[in-house]
XYZ file of C-alpha atoms in Angstrom:
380
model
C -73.961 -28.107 64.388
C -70.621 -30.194 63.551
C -73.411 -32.675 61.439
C -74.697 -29.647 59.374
C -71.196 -28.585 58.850
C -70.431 -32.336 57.742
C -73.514 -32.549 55.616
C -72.419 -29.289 54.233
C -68.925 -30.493 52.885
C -70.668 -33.393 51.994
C -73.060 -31.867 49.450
C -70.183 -29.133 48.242
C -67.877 -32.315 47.866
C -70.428 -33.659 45.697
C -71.000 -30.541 43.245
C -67.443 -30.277 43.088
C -67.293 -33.826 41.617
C -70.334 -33.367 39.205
C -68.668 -30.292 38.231
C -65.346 -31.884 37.677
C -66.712 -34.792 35.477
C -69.419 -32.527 33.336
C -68.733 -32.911 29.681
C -69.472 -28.627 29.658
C -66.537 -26.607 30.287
C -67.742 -24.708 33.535
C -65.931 -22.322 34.793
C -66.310 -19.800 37.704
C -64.917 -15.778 37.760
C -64.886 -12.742 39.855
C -66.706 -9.768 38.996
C -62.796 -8.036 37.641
C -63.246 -11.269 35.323
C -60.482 -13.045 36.426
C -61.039 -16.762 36.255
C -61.011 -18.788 39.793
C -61.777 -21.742 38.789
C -61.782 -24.353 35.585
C -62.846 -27.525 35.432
C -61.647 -30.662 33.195
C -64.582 -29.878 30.371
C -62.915 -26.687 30.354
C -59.884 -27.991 29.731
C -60.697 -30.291 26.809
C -63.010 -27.507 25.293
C -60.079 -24.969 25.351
C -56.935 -26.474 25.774
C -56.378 -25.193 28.864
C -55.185 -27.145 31.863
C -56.277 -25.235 34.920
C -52.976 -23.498 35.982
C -52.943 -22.264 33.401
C -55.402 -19.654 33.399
C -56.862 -19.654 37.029
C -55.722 -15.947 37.851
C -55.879 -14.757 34.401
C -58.835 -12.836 32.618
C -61.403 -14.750 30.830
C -60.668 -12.377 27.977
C -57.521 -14.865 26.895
C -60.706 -16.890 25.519
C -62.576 -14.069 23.983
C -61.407 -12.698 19.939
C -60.379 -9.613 19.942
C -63.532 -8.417 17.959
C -65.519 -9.218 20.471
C -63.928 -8.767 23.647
C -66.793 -5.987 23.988
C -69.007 -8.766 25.049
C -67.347 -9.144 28.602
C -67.909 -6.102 30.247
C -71.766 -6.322 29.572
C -71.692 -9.829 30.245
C -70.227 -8.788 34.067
C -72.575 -5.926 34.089
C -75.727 -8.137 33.922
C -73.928 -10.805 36.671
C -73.574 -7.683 38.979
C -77.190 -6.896 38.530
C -77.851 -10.576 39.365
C -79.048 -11.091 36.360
C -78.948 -15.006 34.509
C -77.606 -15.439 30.862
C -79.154 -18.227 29.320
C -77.687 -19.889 25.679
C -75.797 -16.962 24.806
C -74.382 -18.027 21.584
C -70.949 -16.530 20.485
C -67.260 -17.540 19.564
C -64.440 -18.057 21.784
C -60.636 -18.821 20.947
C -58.502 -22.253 21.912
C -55.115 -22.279 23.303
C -54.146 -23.074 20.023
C -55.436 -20.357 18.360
C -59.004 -21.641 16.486
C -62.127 -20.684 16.996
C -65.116 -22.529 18.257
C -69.210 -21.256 18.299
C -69.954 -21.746 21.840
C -73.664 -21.589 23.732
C -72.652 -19.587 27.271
C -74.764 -20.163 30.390
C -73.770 -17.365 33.017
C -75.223 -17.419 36.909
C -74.616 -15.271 39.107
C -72.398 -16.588 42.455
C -73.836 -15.361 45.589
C -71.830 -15.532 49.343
C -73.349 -15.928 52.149
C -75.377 -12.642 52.504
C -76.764 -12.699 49.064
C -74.293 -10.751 47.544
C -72.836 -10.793 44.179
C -69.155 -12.193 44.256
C -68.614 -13.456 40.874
C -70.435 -15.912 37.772
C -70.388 -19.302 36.561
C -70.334 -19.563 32.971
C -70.953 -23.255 31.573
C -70.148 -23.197 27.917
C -71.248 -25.379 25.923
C -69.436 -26.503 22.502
C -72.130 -25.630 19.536
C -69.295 -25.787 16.682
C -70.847 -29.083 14.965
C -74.729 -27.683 15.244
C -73.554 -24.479 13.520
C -71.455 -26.444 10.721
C -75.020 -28.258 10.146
C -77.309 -24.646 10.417
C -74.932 -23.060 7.618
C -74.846 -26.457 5.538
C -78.693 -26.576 5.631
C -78.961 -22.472 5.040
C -76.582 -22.894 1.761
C -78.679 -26.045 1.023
C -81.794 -23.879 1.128
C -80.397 -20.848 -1.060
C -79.160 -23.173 -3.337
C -82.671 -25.288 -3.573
C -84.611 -21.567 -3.831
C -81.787 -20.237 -6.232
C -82.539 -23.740 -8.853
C -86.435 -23.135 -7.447
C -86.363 -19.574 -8.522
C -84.584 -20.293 -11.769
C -87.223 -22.731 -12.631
C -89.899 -20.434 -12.048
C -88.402 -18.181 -14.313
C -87.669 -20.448 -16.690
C -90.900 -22.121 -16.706
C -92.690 -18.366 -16.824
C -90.308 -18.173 -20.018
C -91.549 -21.137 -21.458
C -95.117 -20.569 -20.703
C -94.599 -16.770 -21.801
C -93.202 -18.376 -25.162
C -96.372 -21.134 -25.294
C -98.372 -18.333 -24.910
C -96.494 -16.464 -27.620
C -96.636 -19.292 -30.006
C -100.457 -20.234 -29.192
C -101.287 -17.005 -29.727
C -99.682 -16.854 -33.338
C -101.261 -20.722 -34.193
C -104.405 -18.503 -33.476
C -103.653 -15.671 -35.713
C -102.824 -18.207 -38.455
C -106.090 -19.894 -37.968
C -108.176 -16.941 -37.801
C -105.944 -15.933 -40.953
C -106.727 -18.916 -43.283
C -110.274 -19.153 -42.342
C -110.844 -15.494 -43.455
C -108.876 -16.641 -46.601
C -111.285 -19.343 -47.215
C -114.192 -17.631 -46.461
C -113.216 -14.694 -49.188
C -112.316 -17.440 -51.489
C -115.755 -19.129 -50.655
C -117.553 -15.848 -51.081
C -115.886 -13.889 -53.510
C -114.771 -17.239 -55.910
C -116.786 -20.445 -55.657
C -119.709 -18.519 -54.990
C -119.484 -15.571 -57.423
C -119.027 -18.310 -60.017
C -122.134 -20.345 -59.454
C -123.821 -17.037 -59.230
C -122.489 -16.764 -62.728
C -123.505 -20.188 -63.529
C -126.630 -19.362 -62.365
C -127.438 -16.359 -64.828
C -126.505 -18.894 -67.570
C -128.777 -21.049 -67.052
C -131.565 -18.435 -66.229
C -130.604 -17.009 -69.796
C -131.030 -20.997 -71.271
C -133.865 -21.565 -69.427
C -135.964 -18.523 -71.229
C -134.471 -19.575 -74.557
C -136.206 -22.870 -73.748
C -139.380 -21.810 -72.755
C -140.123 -21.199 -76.356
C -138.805 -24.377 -77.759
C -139.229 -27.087 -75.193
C -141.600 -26.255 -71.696
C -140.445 -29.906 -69.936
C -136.784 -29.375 -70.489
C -137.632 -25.640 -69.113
C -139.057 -27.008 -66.021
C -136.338 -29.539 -65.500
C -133.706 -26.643 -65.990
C -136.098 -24.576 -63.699
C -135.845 -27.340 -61.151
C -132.100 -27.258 -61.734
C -131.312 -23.705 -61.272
C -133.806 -23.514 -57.855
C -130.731 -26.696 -56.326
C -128.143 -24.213 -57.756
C -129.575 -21.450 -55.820
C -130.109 -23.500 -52.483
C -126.592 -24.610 -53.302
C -125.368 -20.754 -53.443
C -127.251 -20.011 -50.411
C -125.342 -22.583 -48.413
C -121.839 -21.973 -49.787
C -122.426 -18.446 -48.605
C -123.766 -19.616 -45.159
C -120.154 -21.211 -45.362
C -118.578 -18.292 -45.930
C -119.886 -15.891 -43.567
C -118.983 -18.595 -40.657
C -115.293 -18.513 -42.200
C -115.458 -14.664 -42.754
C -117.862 -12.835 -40.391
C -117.769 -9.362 -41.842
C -120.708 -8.468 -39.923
C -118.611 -8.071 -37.206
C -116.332 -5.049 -38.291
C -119.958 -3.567 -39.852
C -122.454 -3.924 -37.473
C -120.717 -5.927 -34.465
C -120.898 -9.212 -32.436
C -124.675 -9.214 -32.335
C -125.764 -9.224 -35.932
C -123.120 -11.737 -36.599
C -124.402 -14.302 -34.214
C -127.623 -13.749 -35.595
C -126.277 -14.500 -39.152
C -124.325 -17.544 -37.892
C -127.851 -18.701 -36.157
C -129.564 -18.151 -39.027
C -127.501 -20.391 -41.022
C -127.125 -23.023 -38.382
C -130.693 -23.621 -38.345
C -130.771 -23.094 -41.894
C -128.286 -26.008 -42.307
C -129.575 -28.685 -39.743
C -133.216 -27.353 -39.017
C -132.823 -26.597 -35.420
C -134.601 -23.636 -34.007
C -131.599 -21.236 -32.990
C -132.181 -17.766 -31.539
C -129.976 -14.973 -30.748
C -131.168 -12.715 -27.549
C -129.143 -9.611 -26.161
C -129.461 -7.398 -23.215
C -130.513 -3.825 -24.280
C -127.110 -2.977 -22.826
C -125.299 -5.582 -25.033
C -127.177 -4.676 -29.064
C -124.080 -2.897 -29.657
C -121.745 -4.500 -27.912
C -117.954 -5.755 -28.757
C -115.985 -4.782 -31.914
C -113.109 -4.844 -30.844
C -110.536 -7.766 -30.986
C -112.481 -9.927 -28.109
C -115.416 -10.164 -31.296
C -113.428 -12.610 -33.429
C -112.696 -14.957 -30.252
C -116.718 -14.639 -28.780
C -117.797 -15.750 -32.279
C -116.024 -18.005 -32.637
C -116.925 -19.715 -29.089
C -120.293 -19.519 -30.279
C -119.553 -20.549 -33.357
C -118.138 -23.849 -31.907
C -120.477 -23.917 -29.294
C -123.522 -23.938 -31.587
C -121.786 -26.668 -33.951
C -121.202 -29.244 -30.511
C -125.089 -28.716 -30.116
C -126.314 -29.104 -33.566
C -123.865 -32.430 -33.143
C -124.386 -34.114 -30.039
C -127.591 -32.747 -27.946
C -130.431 -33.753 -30.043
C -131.656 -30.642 -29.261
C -135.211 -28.724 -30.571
C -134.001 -25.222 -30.104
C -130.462 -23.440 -29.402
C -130.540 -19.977 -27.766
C -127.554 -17.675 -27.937
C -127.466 -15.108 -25.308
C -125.223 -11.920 -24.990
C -125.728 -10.120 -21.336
C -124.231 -6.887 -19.886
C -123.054 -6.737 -15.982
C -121.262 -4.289 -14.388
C -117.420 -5.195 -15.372
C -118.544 -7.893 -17.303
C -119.797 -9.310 -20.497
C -121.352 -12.774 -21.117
C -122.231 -15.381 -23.942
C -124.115 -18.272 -23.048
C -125.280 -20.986 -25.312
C -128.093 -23.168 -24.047
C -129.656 -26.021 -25.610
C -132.758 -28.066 -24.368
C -131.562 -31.320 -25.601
C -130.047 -34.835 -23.652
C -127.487 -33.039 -21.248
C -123.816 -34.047 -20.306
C -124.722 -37.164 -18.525
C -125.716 -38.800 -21.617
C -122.859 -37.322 -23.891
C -119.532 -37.722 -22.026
C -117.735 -36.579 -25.685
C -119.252 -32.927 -25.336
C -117.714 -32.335 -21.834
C -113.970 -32.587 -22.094
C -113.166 -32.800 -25.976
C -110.877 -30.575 -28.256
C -113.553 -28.029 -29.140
C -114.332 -27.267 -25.223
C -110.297 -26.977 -24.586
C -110.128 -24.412 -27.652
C -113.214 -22.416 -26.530
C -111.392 -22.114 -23.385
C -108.217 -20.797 -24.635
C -109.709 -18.430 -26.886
C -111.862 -17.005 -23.498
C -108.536 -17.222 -22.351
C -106.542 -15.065 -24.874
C -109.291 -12.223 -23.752
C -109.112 -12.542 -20.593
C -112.054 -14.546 -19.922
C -113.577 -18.515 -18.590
C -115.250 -20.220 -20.323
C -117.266 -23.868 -19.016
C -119.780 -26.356 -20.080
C -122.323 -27.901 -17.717
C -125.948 -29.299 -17.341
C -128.814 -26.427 -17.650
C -130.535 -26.597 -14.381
C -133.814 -26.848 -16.616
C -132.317 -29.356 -18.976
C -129.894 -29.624 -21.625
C -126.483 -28.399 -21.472
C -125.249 -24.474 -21.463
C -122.095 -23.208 -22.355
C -120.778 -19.801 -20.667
C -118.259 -17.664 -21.635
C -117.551 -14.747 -19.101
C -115.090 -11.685 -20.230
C -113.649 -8.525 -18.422
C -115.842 -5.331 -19.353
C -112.598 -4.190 -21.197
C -110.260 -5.527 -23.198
C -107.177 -7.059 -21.959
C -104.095 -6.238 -24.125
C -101.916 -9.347 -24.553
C -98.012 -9.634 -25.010
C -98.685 -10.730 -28.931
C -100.906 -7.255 -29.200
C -98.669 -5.597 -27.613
C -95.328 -6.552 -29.154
């Protein structure tokens, strides 16, 4: 019995020391919340030495806008319940304030009974500093991270702005050379051409060999004609506002393979004969347009189809060739004319991308919304 006792005092003696030298403030309290005991973390935490306060209420520590936290604290202890990192402020002797992490245990006597709480608090000060440091660091990173974004969507809302008029100008001063092509250059060697019909029967009666070599003449003037009009329709497709996208591909098919001797073929969908006159017309053509051209160039092909197809919420042009493929023309798969083809699919809306034909050649697709998408530049 006396060596239990002994043992006893020798395990309280050694809490007490462990409690004594803990770098914590711990401190113990009835359930009134008077403090009964305060050990020398408590005192360097606080400022407190320990007569100082043991007999006095813990709320000396607590600011007065939140002395409300004691009596719930005490409530909890009575039910025997354990607060764990309870994070809050508490007050030095000398008047400043200090973010604290509370630990509070119930203290049980010898029947099991409630008598008071531990509280080991636990200075968080430096931590907190850090937390609001790195929570202004991150407003101020997502406040420059937002005002990028918003400048960036500025700048590509004024690219887009400014692409968008480039393309107007283009579109602009082709129609202007087309009109000047049709209605000037080739209006006068239409003209030219009655002239020399008119000499050519005046020499029929005085010279038959010059008449055939003027005959001969007139025939390259006419082919010549016929090709600065081809010329013109591809800079000024007024099929389009007549009869629509169709009937201008076929025109601009006709004179491709009138030009360069390639079989090219236009094929539509019964769904798609009179499709598109609106604004997305101008941009499809001219992706064909530009599409047929990189053929005739580079694919060495035998026949070009262009193909206009009707789904449900979309529209398609495709134009396939049977010639050498992407493989064995790196220039057709990533050059200028594929980035503008692109941009125009992209001013409607639309993709656009080039790639091998599974049964040879290359095919370009353009894919577009079933209706039209108004931009900012259409809108404005």
């Amino acid at each position: 019995m006396v060596g239990d006792l002994e043992s006893s005092e020798v395990t309280r003696g050694r809490l007490a020391a462990i409690v004594e030298s803990s770098d914590d403030a711990i401190v113990s309290k009835d359930l009134n919340g008077v403090i009964t005991s305060w050990n020398a973390g408590a005192e360097r935490l606080f400022g407190y030495q320990a007569c100082e306060v043991i007999g006095r209420p813990v709320a000396i520590l607590i600011p007065p806008e939140r002395i409300n936290e004691e009596p719930g604290i005490l409530d909890r202890i009575r039910r025997g319940e354990r607060i764990d990192h309870y994070e809050t402020v508490r007050v030095r002797k000398d008047g400043t304030r200090l973010d604290v992490s509370l630990t509070v245990s119930p203290i049980l006597d010898a029947h099991g009974h409630v008598i008071g709480a531990s509280k080991t608090a636990r200075d968080i000060t430096d931590r907190k500093r850090m937390e609001a440091e790195l929570k202004a660091w991150n407003e101020q990173l997502e406040s420059r991270v937002r005002q990028q974004k918003i400048q960036l969507q500025e700048e590509a809302k004024e690219r887009k702005r400014l692409e968008a008029e480039i393309a107007n100008a283009v579109e602009a001063e082709r129609l202007r050379l087309g009109q000047e092509l049709h209605d000037g250059l080739a209006q006068e060697l239409t003209a030219f051409g009655m002239m020399l019909d008119v000499l050519e029967q005046k020499l029929v009666r005085t010279s038959r060999t010059r008449a055939r070599e003027l005959h001969k003449l007139r025939a390259t003037l006419s082919s010549t004609i016929d090709k600065a009009r081809t010329l013109a329709k591809g800079f000024y497709p007024v099929e389009i506002e007549r009869h629509g996208l169709l009937v201008a591909l076929q025109e601009i098919a006709a004179g491709a393979e009138c030009l360069s001797g390639i079989r090219c073929t236009v094929e539509a969908d019964d769904h798609a004969i009179a499709w598109l006159k609106d604004t997305r017309a101008i941009q499809l053509f001219r992706i064909a347009q530009e599409g047929i051209h990189n053929a005739v160039k580079h694919s060495k092909a035998t026949h070009i189809v262009v193909r206009l197809a009707a789904r449900p919420g979309e529209r398609s042009l495709t134009v396939q060739d049977d010639g050498i493929g992407l493989g064995s023309n790196g220039h057709r798969s990533g050059g200028l004319g594929l980035r503008i083809m692109q941009y125009r699919a992209r001013m409607i809306g639309g993709t656009c991308e080039l790639k091998n034909a599974p049964s040879g050649g290359v095919v370009l697709t353009c894919s577009v919304p079933d209706r039209p998408v108004t931009t900012e530049t259409e809108s404005s």
